[in-house]
PDB file of C-alpha atoms in Angstrom:
ATOM      1  CA  UNK A  21      32.164 111.245  13.786  1.00  0.00           C
ATOM      2  CA  UNK A  22      29.479 112.844  15.878  1.00  0.00           C
ATOM      3  CA  UNK A  23      27.951 110.823  18.737  1.00  0.00           C
ATOM      4  CA  UNK A  24      24.625 110.694  16.903  1.00  0.00           C
ATOM      5  CA  UNK A  25      26.199 109.288  13.767  1.00  0.00           C
ATOM      6  CA  UNK A  26      28.160 106.715  15.812  1.00  0.00           C
ATOM      7  CA  UNK A  27      24.983 105.598  17.497  1.00  0.00           C
ATOM      8  CA  UNK A  28      23.270 105.139  14.158  1.00  0.00           C
ATOM      9  CA  UNK A  29      26.131 103.001  12.866  1.00  0.00           C
ATOM     10  CA  UNK A  30      26.156 100.853  15.990  1.00  0.00           C
ATOM     11  CA  UNK A  31      22.397 100.406  15.855  1.00  0.00           C
ATOM     12  CA  UNK A  32      22.607  99.375  12.233  1.00  0.00           C
ATOM     13  CA  UNK A  33      25.278  96.807  13.061  1.00  0.00           C
ATOM     14  CA  UNK A  34      23.267  95.377  15.910  1.00  0.00           C
ATOM     15  CA  UNK A  35      20.217  95.041  13.671  1.00  0.00           C
ATOM     16  CA  UNK A  36      22.246  93.256  10.999  1.00  0.00           C
ATOM     17  CA  UNK A  37      23.707  90.849  13.565  1.00  0.00           C
ATOM     18  CA  UNK A  38      20.255  90.152  14.980  1.00  0.00           C
ATOM     19  CA  UNK A  39      18.883  89.349  11.525  1.00  0.00           C
ATOM     20  CA  UNK A  40      21.835  87.105  10.741  1.00  0.00           C
ATOM     21  CA  UNK A  41      21.572  85.206  13.983  1.00  0.00           C
ATOM     22  CA  UNK A  42      17.853  84.728  13.587  1.00  0.00           C
ATOM     23  CA  UNK A  43      18.415  83.150  10.177  1.00  0.00           C
ATOM     24  CA  UNK A  44      20.706  80.503  11.707  1.00  0.00           C
ATOM     25  CA  UNK A  45      18.425  79.429  14.529  1.00  0.00           C
ATOM     26  CA  UNK A  46      17.401  75.737  13.878  1.00  0.00           C
ATOM     27  CA  UNK A  47      13.737  74.828  13.677  1.00  0.00           C
ATOM     28  CA  UNK A  48      12.313  72.854  16.612  1.00  0.00           C
ATOM     29  CA  UNK A  49      12.758  69.123  16.062  1.00  0.00           C
ATOM     30  CA  UNK A  50       9.575  67.276  15.181  1.00  0.00           C
ATOM     31  CA  UNK A  51       8.238  65.043  17.895  1.00  0.00           C
ATOM     32  CA  UNK A  52       8.793  61.327  17.111  1.00  0.00           C
ATOM     33  CA  UNK A  53       5.159  60.632  17.895  1.00  0.00           C
ATOM     34  CA  UNK A  54       4.002  63.179  15.329  1.00  0.00           C
ATOM     35  CA  UNK A  55       6.343  62.075  12.525  1.00  0.00           C
ATOM     36  CA  UNK A  56       4.537  60.153   9.771  1.00  0.00           C
ATOM     37  CA  UNK A  57       7.866  58.715   8.593  1.00  0.00           C
ATOM     38  CA  UNK A  58       8.457  57.154  11.968  1.00  0.00           C
ATOM     39  CA  UNK A  59       5.071  55.397  11.895  1.00  0.00           C
ATOM     40  CA  UNK A  60       5.685  54.082   8.377  1.00  0.00           C
ATOM     41  CA  UNK A  61       9.097  52.605   9.163  1.00  0.00           C
ATOM     42  CA  UNK A  62       8.107  50.899  12.413  1.00  0.00           C
ATOM     43  CA  UNK A  63       8.881  47.197  12.159  1.00  0.00           C
ATOM     44  CA  UNK A  64       5.950  44.748  12.201  1.00  0.00           C
ATOM     45  CA  UNK A  65       6.576  41.804  14.548  1.00  0.00           C
ATOM     46  CA  UNK A  66       7.224  38.607  12.541  1.00  0.00           C
ATOM     47  CA  UNK A  67       5.405  35.457  13.659  1.00  0.00           C
ATOM     48  CA  UNK A  68       7.799  32.626  14.464  1.00  0.00           C
ATOM     49  CA  UNK A  69       6.621  29.419  12.708  1.00  0.00           C
ATOM     50  CA  UNK A  70       5.818  26.539  14.996  1.00  0.00           C
ATOM     51  CA  UNK A  71       7.507  23.289  14.073  1.00  0.00           C
ATOM     52  CA  UNK A  72       5.036  20.552  13.130  1.00  0.00           C
ATOM     53  CA  UNK A  73       5.902  17.276  14.842  1.00  0.00           C
ATOM     54  CA  UNK A  74       6.778  14.471  12.446  1.00  0.00           C
ATOM     55  CA  UNK A  75       4.687  11.352  12.935  1.00  0.00           C
ATOM     56  CA  UNK A  76       6.578   8.101  12.544  1.00  0.00           C
ATOM     57  CA  UNK A  77       4.427   5.595  10.626  1.00  0.00           C
ATOM     58  CA  UNK A  78       3.735   2.368  12.416  1.00  0.00           C
ATOM     59  CA  UNK A  79       5.251  -0.479  10.370  1.00  0.00           C
ATOM     60  CA  UNK A  80       3.038  -3.333   9.309  1.00  0.00           C
ATOM     61  CA  UNK A  81       3.498  -6.349  11.546  1.00  0.00           C
ATOM     62  CA  UNK A  82       5.955  -8.876  10.192  1.00  0.00           C
ATOM     63  CA  UNK A  83       4.169 -12.005   8.884  1.00  0.00           C
ATOM     64  CA  UNK A  84       4.584 -14.980  11.174  1.00  0.00           C
ATOM     65  CA  UNK A  85       5.279 -17.249   8.170  1.00  0.00           C
ATOM     66  CA  UNK A  86       7.669 -16.529   5.318  1.00  0.00           C
ATOM     67  CA  UNK A  87       6.556 -16.978   1.728  1.00  0.00           C
ATOM     68  CA  UNK A  88       8.227 -20.017   0.118  1.00  0.00           C
ATOM     69  CA  UNK A  89      11.035 -19.016  -2.206  1.00  0.00           C
ATOM     70  CA  UNK A  90       9.944 -21.565  -4.815  1.00  0.00           C
ATOM     71  CA  UNK A  91       7.179 -24.034  -5.576  1.00  0.00           C
ATOM     72  CA  UNK A  92       9.456 -26.906  -4.586  1.00  0.00           C
ATOM     73  CA  UNK A  93       9.430 -25.497  -1.035  1.00  0.00           C
ATOM     74  CA  UNK A  94       5.622 -25.321  -0.930  1.00  0.00           C
ATOM     75  CA  UNK A  95       5.028 -29.096  -1.272  1.00  0.00           C
ATOM     76  CA  UNK A  96       6.324 -32.111   0.561  1.00  0.00           C
ATOM     77  CA  UNK A  97       8.520 -34.553  -1.339  1.00  0.00           C
ATOM     78  CA  UNK A  98       5.768 -37.151  -1.154  1.00  0.00           C
ATOM     79  CA  UNK A  99       3.171 -34.808  -2.683  1.00  0.00           C
ATOM     80  CA  UNK A 100       5.494 -33.820  -5.509  1.00  0.00           C
ATOM     81  CA  UNK A 101       6.233 -37.466  -6.297  1.00  0.00           C
ATOM     82  CA  UNK A 102       2.517 -38.323  -6.323  1.00  0.00           C
ATOM     83  CA  UNK A 103       1.606 -35.522  -8.729  1.00  0.00           C
ATOM     84  CA  UNK A 104       4.513 -36.214 -11.052  1.00  0.00           C
ATOM     85  CA  UNK A 105       3.589 -39.906 -10.997  1.00  0.00           C
ATOM     86  CA  UNK A 106       0.122 -38.933 -12.293  1.00  0.00           C
ATOM     87  CA  UNK A 107       1.688 -37.239 -15.317  1.00  0.00           C
ATOM     88  CA  UNK A 108       1.323 -33.741 -13.897  1.00  0.00           C
ATOM     89  CA  UNK A 109       4.657 -31.887 -14.270  1.00  0.00           C
ATOM     90  CA  UNK A 110       5.387 -28.786 -12.211  1.00  0.00           C
ATOM     91  CA  UNK A 111       5.094 -25.337 -13.769  1.00  0.00           C
ATOM     92  CA  UNK A 112       4.624 -26.142 -17.440  1.00  0.00           C
ATOM     93  CA  UNK A 113       4.725 -22.665 -19.086  1.00  0.00           C
ATOM     94  CA  UNK A 114       1.725 -23.523 -21.273  1.00  0.00           C
ATOM     95  CA  UNK A 115      -0.693 -23.921 -18.341  1.00  0.00           C
ATOM     96  CA  UNK A 116      -2.865 -20.779 -18.082  1.00  0.00           C
ATOM     97  CA  UNK A 117      -5.426 -22.007 -15.533  1.00  0.00           C
ATOM     98  CA  UNK A 118      -5.998 -19.412 -12.788  1.00  0.00           C
ATOM     99  CA  UNK A 119      -6.235 -20.372  -9.118  1.00  0.00           C
ATOM    100  CA  UNK A 120      -9.708 -18.779  -8.798  1.00  0.00           C
ATOM    101  CA  UNK A 121     -12.399 -17.285 -11.005  1.00  0.00           C
ATOM    102  CA  UNK A 122     -13.525 -14.730  -8.386  1.00  0.00           C
ATOM    103  CA  UNK A 123     -12.674 -11.195  -9.583  1.00  0.00           C
ATOM    104  CA  UNK A 124     -12.071  -9.686  -6.095  1.00  0.00           C
ATOM    105  CA  UNK A 125      -9.652 -12.510  -5.298  1.00  0.00           C
ATOM    106  CA  UNK A 126      -7.804 -12.104  -8.592  1.00  0.00           C
ATOM    107  CA  UNK A 127      -7.418  -8.393  -7.833  1.00  0.00           C
ATOM    108  CA  UNK A 128      -6.091  -9.240  -4.388  1.00  0.00           C
ATOM    109  CA  UNK A 129      -3.603 -11.752  -5.792  1.00  0.00           C
ATOM    110  CA  UNK A 130      -2.135  -8.953  -7.909  1.00  0.00           C
ATOM    111  CA  UNK A 131      -1.260  -6.931  -4.789  1.00  0.00           C
ATOM    112  CA  UNK A 132       0.000  -9.437  -2.198  1.00  0.00           C
ATOM    113  CA  UNK A 133       3.259 -11.422  -1.943  1.00  0.00           C
ATOM    114  CA  UNK A 134       2.526 -14.651  -3.801  1.00  0.00           C
ATOM    115  CA  UNK A 135       4.011 -17.510  -5.788  1.00  0.00           C
ATOM    116  CA  UNK A 136       2.130 -19.385  -8.510  1.00  0.00           C
ATOM    117  CA  UNK A 137       2.515 -23.129  -8.989  1.00  0.00           C
ATOM    118  CA  UNK A 138       0.837 -25.280 -11.620  1.00  0.00           C
ATOM    119  CA  UNK A 139       0.686 -29.020 -12.215  1.00  0.00           C
ATOM    120  CA  UNK A 140      -0.061 -30.517 -15.609  1.00  0.00           C
ATOM    121  CA  UNK A 141       0.232 -29.606 -19.249  1.00  0.00           C
ATOM    122  CA  UNK A 142      -1.992 -27.516 -21.542  1.00  0.00           C
ATOM    123  CA  UNK A 143      -4.997 -29.845 -21.537  1.00  0.00           C
ATOM    124  CA  UNK A 144      -8.320 -30.470 -19.813  1.00  0.00           C
ATOM    125  CA  UNK A 145      -6.581 -31.723 -16.677  1.00  0.00           C
ATOM    126  CA  UNK A 146      -4.463 -29.826 -14.214  1.00  0.00           C
ATOM    127  CA  UNK A 147      -4.051 -27.737 -11.067  1.00  0.00           C
ATOM    128  CA  UNK A 148      -3.198 -24.074 -10.471  1.00  0.00           C
ATOM    129  CA  UNK A 149      -2.253 -22.788  -7.013  1.00  0.00           C
ATOM    130  CA  UNK A 150      -1.203 -19.492  -5.492  1.00  0.00           C
ATOM    131  CA  UNK A 151       0.441 -19.454  -2.068  1.00  0.00           C
ATOM    132  CA  UNK A 152       0.186 -15.923  -0.670  1.00  0.00           C
ATOM    133  CA  UNK A 153       0.842 -13.866   2.464  1.00  0.00           C
ATOM    134  CA  UNK A 154      -2.089 -11.681   3.595  1.00  0.00           C
ATOM    135  CA  UNK A 155      -2.866  -9.383   6.517  1.00  0.00           C
ATOM    136  CA  UNK A 156      -6.045  -9.436   8.603  1.00  0.00           C
ATOM    137  CA  UNK A 157      -7.928  -7.034   6.318  1.00  0.00           C
ATOM    138  CA  UNK A 158      -7.005  -8.989   3.193  1.00  0.00           C
ATOM    139  CA  UNK A 159      -7.972 -12.278   4.831  1.00  0.00           C
ATOM    140  CA  UNK A 160     -11.364 -10.736   5.643  1.00  0.00           C
ATOM    141  CA  UNK A 161     -11.762  -9.845   1.947  1.00  0.00           C
ATOM    142  CA  UNK A 162     -11.116 -13.491   1.040  1.00  0.00           C
ATOM    143  CA  UNK A 163     -13.676 -14.747   3.563  1.00  0.00           C
ATOM    144  CA  UNK A 164     -16.335 -12.237   2.527  1.00  0.00           C
ATOM    145  CA  UNK A 165     -15.862 -13.030  -1.170  1.00  0.00           C
ATOM    146  CA  UNK A 166     -16.112 -16.781  -0.629  1.00  0.00           C
ATOM    147  CA  UNK A 167     -19.217 -16.429   1.556  1.00  0.00           C
ATOM    148  CA  UNK A 168     -20.933 -14.237  -1.063  1.00  0.00           C
ATOM    149  CA  UNK A 169     -20.073 -16.701  -3.855  1.00  0.00           C
ATOM    150  CA  UNK A 170     -21.560 -19.699  -2.028  1.00  0.00           C
ATOM    151  CA  UNK A 171     -18.404 -21.625  -1.142  1.00  0.00           C
ATOM    152  CA  UNK A 172     -18.813 -24.221   1.597  1.00  0.00           C
ATOM    153  CA  UNK A 173     -16.404 -23.496   4.445  1.00  0.00           C
ATOM    154  CA  UNK A 174     -15.241 -25.439   7.469  1.00  0.00           C
ATOM    155  CA  UNK A 175     -12.714 -24.882  10.236  1.00  0.00           C
ATOM    156  CA  UNK A 176     -10.078 -27.580  10.583  1.00  0.00           C
ATOM    157  CA  UNK A 177      -7.912 -26.766  13.569  1.00  0.00           C
ATOM    158  CA  UNK A 178      -5.915 -23.614  12.766  1.00  0.00           C
ATOM    159  CA  UNK A 179      -7.149 -23.339   9.155  1.00  0.00           C
ATOM    160  CA  UNK A 180     -10.372 -22.534   7.328  1.00  0.00           C
ATOM    161  CA  UNK A 181     -11.006 -24.483   4.117  1.00  0.00           C
ATOM    162  CA  UNK A 182     -13.628 -23.390   1.584  1.00  0.00           C
ATOM    163  CA  UNK A 183     -14.647 -25.505  -1.417  1.00  0.00           C
ATOM    164  CA  UNK A 184     -16.834 -25.276  -4.485  1.00  0.00           C
ATOM    165  CA  UNK A 185     -17.271 -27.845  -7.276  1.00  0.00           C
ATOM    166  CA  UNK A 186     -18.949 -28.000 -10.664  1.00  0.00           C
ATOM    167  CA  UNK A 187     -19.778 -30.871 -12.984  1.00  0.00           C
ATOM    168  CA  UNK A 188     -20.765 -30.476 -16.602  1.00  0.00           C
ATOM    169  CA  UNK A 189     -20.252 -31.402 -20.223  1.00  0.00           C
ATOM    170  CA  UNK A 190     -17.898 -29.561 -22.541  1.00  0.00           C
ATOM    171  CA  UNK A 191     -18.789 -28.337 -26.035  1.00  0.00           C
ATOM    172  CA  UNK A 192     -17.306 -31.613 -27.293  1.00  0.00           C
ATOM    173  CA  UNK A 193     -19.735 -33.593 -25.101  1.00  0.00           C
ATOM    174  CA  UNK A 194     -16.927 -34.592 -22.741  1.00  0.00           C
ATOM    175  CA  UNK A 195     -17.903 -34.709 -19.049  1.00  0.00           C
ATOM    176  CA  UNK A 196     -15.739 -32.643 -16.718  1.00  0.00           C
ATOM    177  CA  UNK A 197     -15.335 -31.869 -13.047  1.00  0.00           C
ATOM    178  CA  UNK A 198     -13.742 -28.711 -11.778  1.00  0.00           C
ATOM    179  CA  UNK A 199     -13.586 -26.747  -8.581  1.00  0.00           C
ATOM    180  CA  UNK A 200     -11.665 -24.613  -6.146  1.00  0.00           C
ATOM    181  CA  UNK A 201     -10.240 -25.019  -2.665  1.00  0.00           C
ATOM    182  CA  UNK A 202      -9.446 -21.817  -0.775  1.00  0.00           C
ATOM    183  CA  UNK A 203      -7.625 -22.057   2.554  1.00  0.00           C
ATOM    184  CA  UNK A 204      -6.658 -19.485   5.187  1.00  0.00           C
ATOM    185  CA  UNK A 205      -4.287 -20.225   8.048  1.00  0.00           C
ATOM    186  CA  UNK A 206      -2.883 -17.220   9.907  1.00  0.00           C
ATOM    187  CA  UNK A 207      -1.018 -15.072   7.377  1.00  0.00           C
ATOM    188  CA  UNK A 208      -1.125 -17.760   4.675  1.00  0.00           C
ATOM    189  CA  UNK A 209      -3.747 -17.947   1.921  1.00  0.00           C
ATOM    190  CA  UNK A 210      -3.687 -20.943  -0.422  1.00  0.00           C
ATOM    191  CA  UNK A 211      -5.846 -20.541  -3.525  1.00  0.00           C
ATOM    192  CA  UNK A 212      -6.266 -23.581  -5.798  1.00  0.00           C
ATOM    193  CA  UNK A 213      -8.328 -24.367  -8.882  1.00  0.00           C
ATOM    194  CA  UNK A 214      -8.409 -27.842 -10.384  1.00  0.00           C
ATOM    195  CA  UNK A 215      -9.986 -29.592 -13.338  1.00  0.00           C
ATOM    196  CA  UNK A 216     -10.479 -33.350 -13.735  1.00  0.00           C
ATOM    197  CA  UNK A 217      -8.054 -34.138 -10.889  1.00  0.00           C
ATOM    198  CA  UNK A 218      -8.579 -35.816  -7.528  1.00  0.00           C
ATOM    199  CA  UNK A 219      -6.861 -33.400  -5.132  1.00  0.00           C
ATOM    200  CA  UNK A 220      -6.979 -35.644  -2.094  1.00  0.00           C
ATOM    201  CA  UNK A 221      -5.062 -33.887   0.704  1.00  0.00           C
ATOM    202  CA  UNK A 222      -3.313 -31.487  -1.705  1.00  0.00           C
ATOM    203  CA  UNK A 223      -4.189 -28.267   0.153  1.00  0.00           C
ATOM    204  CA  UNK A 224      -3.570 -29.810   3.572  1.00  0.00           C
ATOM    205  CA  UNK A 225      -0.100 -30.833   2.397  1.00  0.00           C
ATOM    206  CA  UNK A 226       0.700 -27.223   1.412  1.00  0.00           C
ATOM    207  CA  UNK A 227      -0.462 -25.902   4.774  1.00  0.00           C
ATOM    208  CA  UNK A 228       1.546 -28.524   6.633  1.00  0.00           C
ATOM    209  CA  UNK A 229       4.675 -27.742   4.588  1.00  0.00           C
ATOM    210  CA  UNK A 230       4.429 -23.922   4.674  1.00  0.00           C
ATOM    211  CA  UNK A 231       2.754 -23.212   8.012  1.00  0.00           C
ATOM    212  CA  UNK A 232       3.843 -26.319   9.918  1.00  0.00           C
TER     213      UNK A 232
END
């Protein structure tokens, strides 16, 4: 092969190798700052929730006096004997007389710890009493209701007694007397309605027995 032909072959080979090598050269890597994929996959910082402190409710103060477990524990033995001696049995199921006719007080009686005691039989003579435990706000409701309704109130030592009375004639032309005595002493509320009965120291006896 002549030197000119050899040179042509070598030049052709070099050109082919150059083309092949240029085809294998990798493209320059994209800058991370310029990559849209990198900006889309960047993590967004997650806010850490702050724990909310739990408030412990303040318990209601314990009443200073416990509610009697039964009506027998709400009256002295002497008072029970006196009432029974007047023909007024305890807790006859037929007695429906309520211990007050004031609507706000009846609503309150439905929500507070209370026991109901009655004396008498289904007739035009008897007594109905509720002995209840109230807090300061509930006691204020009792006082406000009695003042608005015109009850006469007086303080007797550690208790407040409020009274109201009514005299009239029934549809059968029979005279009657009826009334209420409402008493508050500390946590204790004694609500009593009576008809054609002389209460005497009835409410005071309850307070002495329950409160002391």
